[in-house]
Amino acid sequence: MIPARIPGWAGRNYLLLTAAAIVTNLGTHGALIAAAFAVLQSGGDGGDVGLVAMARTLPLVLFLLIGGAVADRVPRHRVMVAANALNCVSQAVFAVLVLTGEARLWQMMLLTALCGTGQAFFNPAAEAMLMSSVDGEQAGRAFALFRMAMNGAGIGGAALGGALIAAVGPGWVLAIDAGAFAVAGALRAFLDVRHIPERAPGGGLLADLREGWDEFAGRPWLWSIVAQFSIVVALVGAAESVYGPLVARDQLGGARPWGLALAAFGVGTLAGALLMARWKPRRMLLVGTLCVFPIALPSAALAVPLDVVGLGAAMFVSGVAIEVFGVSWMTTLHQEIPEEKLSRVSAYDWFGSTAMLPLSTALAGPAETVLGRGTALWGSAALIVLVTALVLLVPDVRNLTRRTKRVTVAEAGAGPAAPPSPPSPPSPSSADAEGAVRRDG
């Protein structure tokens, strides 16, 4: 059960980060729908919607590593506020163009590309800032509750955005998103970064990137799971953005069943986060990785295809599973990666996990033509199972255990992580245990 009052471990930074995430997710999830309808309203077709979506994803992938290096060099809250300001301006201009009926495809692509660039700098800084806002004892619980709030806001934002698009049009939803970025940026400006050690002078951007790579590549559990998710995220992205709507249109009766399935996924993420706010698995990375197997269920359900009840059940289980992984993953990064390198490691994580997404969505249509939709979906499900099974062959994935003390630079060095120490005995209040975590891919 979620505490009725603010717990003692939830300090100022954690509360500010959570409030800002709720605001931005309320705006952004509605704006993603609004952008697609803005393209269609301007006379574009499905291919134009795909171009605008690609324009957002491509700079996100291209600039992530630079964003991570900058966030470990410049105070992270400044990077976050600057990124929010860029998103605010780009969405405001997008809104004005749509409201005045002057939006052109190239303008919409440019503005969404600016949004993607802002996210490339924001994501590594935000993830590292969140991890530094709580201590090891409460990290899992804090991450689970943060993700629950963020996912709940996303579900509400999508529902509210859809209703507002129908009532007043996509332009006003984009304007609301611009305002949400302004409010969130103002909240993040009050973050306290005095606890983050100052970087020693010397070295440049390339040196920072190389140091982050050494930290990333020296940990088999880290790079193997990121490699796994480069495939998993690509396959899930193609299924959800391309095959899901097509199956719903052709075999399930239209857009409504797919909307219900996506809603079931969202409810599953809330349930998974709630579970992880209570559960504290000792081998958190093993538990999280085992929960990647059910992520193959939606692709298999679409391949059959199951009716809306069966598809919704598969999406719900997938949502629970992805949250268990997400909390486990964030808790592991918090425990194993030194504070001074969190943003750079997070950038390599984000980069690896999303690098193949633009390609997979672009190839989904040709794959359906060559292989057939059912074969492509069954192949996606099988490949998710295969790469997850391969990751379980990595000893650190199976054996890494929870600790209450996070790793420092002196302990970590530049190479592989030191062997995990035995976990501390459970405290009398272990009923309030934290949970495990997942990544956003």
XYZ file of N, CA and C in Angstrom, residues 52 142 155 160 165 182 238 268 437:
27
model
N 7.583 12.146 -39.264
C 7.635 13.025 -38.093
C 8.095 12.245 -36.863
N 11.843 3.814 -3.751
C 11.737 5.147 -4.333
C 11.561 5.080 -5.839
N -0.660 7.540 -18.523
C -1.977 7.011 -18.882
C -3.018 8.132 -18.882
N -6.505 12.108 -21.500
C -6.906 13.511 -21.555
C -6.576 14.126 -22.904
N -8.123 16.490 -28.028
C -7.971 16.550 -29.485
C -9.340 16.510 -30.147
N 7.338 24.152 -19.379
C 7.722 25.364 -18.660
C 7.596 25.166 -17.147
N 8.359 -2.027 -33.075
C 7.726 -2.339 -34.358
C 6.349 -2.953 -34.156
N -0.968 -2.521 -16.216
C 0.042 -3.492 -15.806
C 1.301 -2.829 -15.274
N 13.779 -3.000 -10.753
C 13.443 -1.905 -11.655
C 13.568 -2.187 -13.121
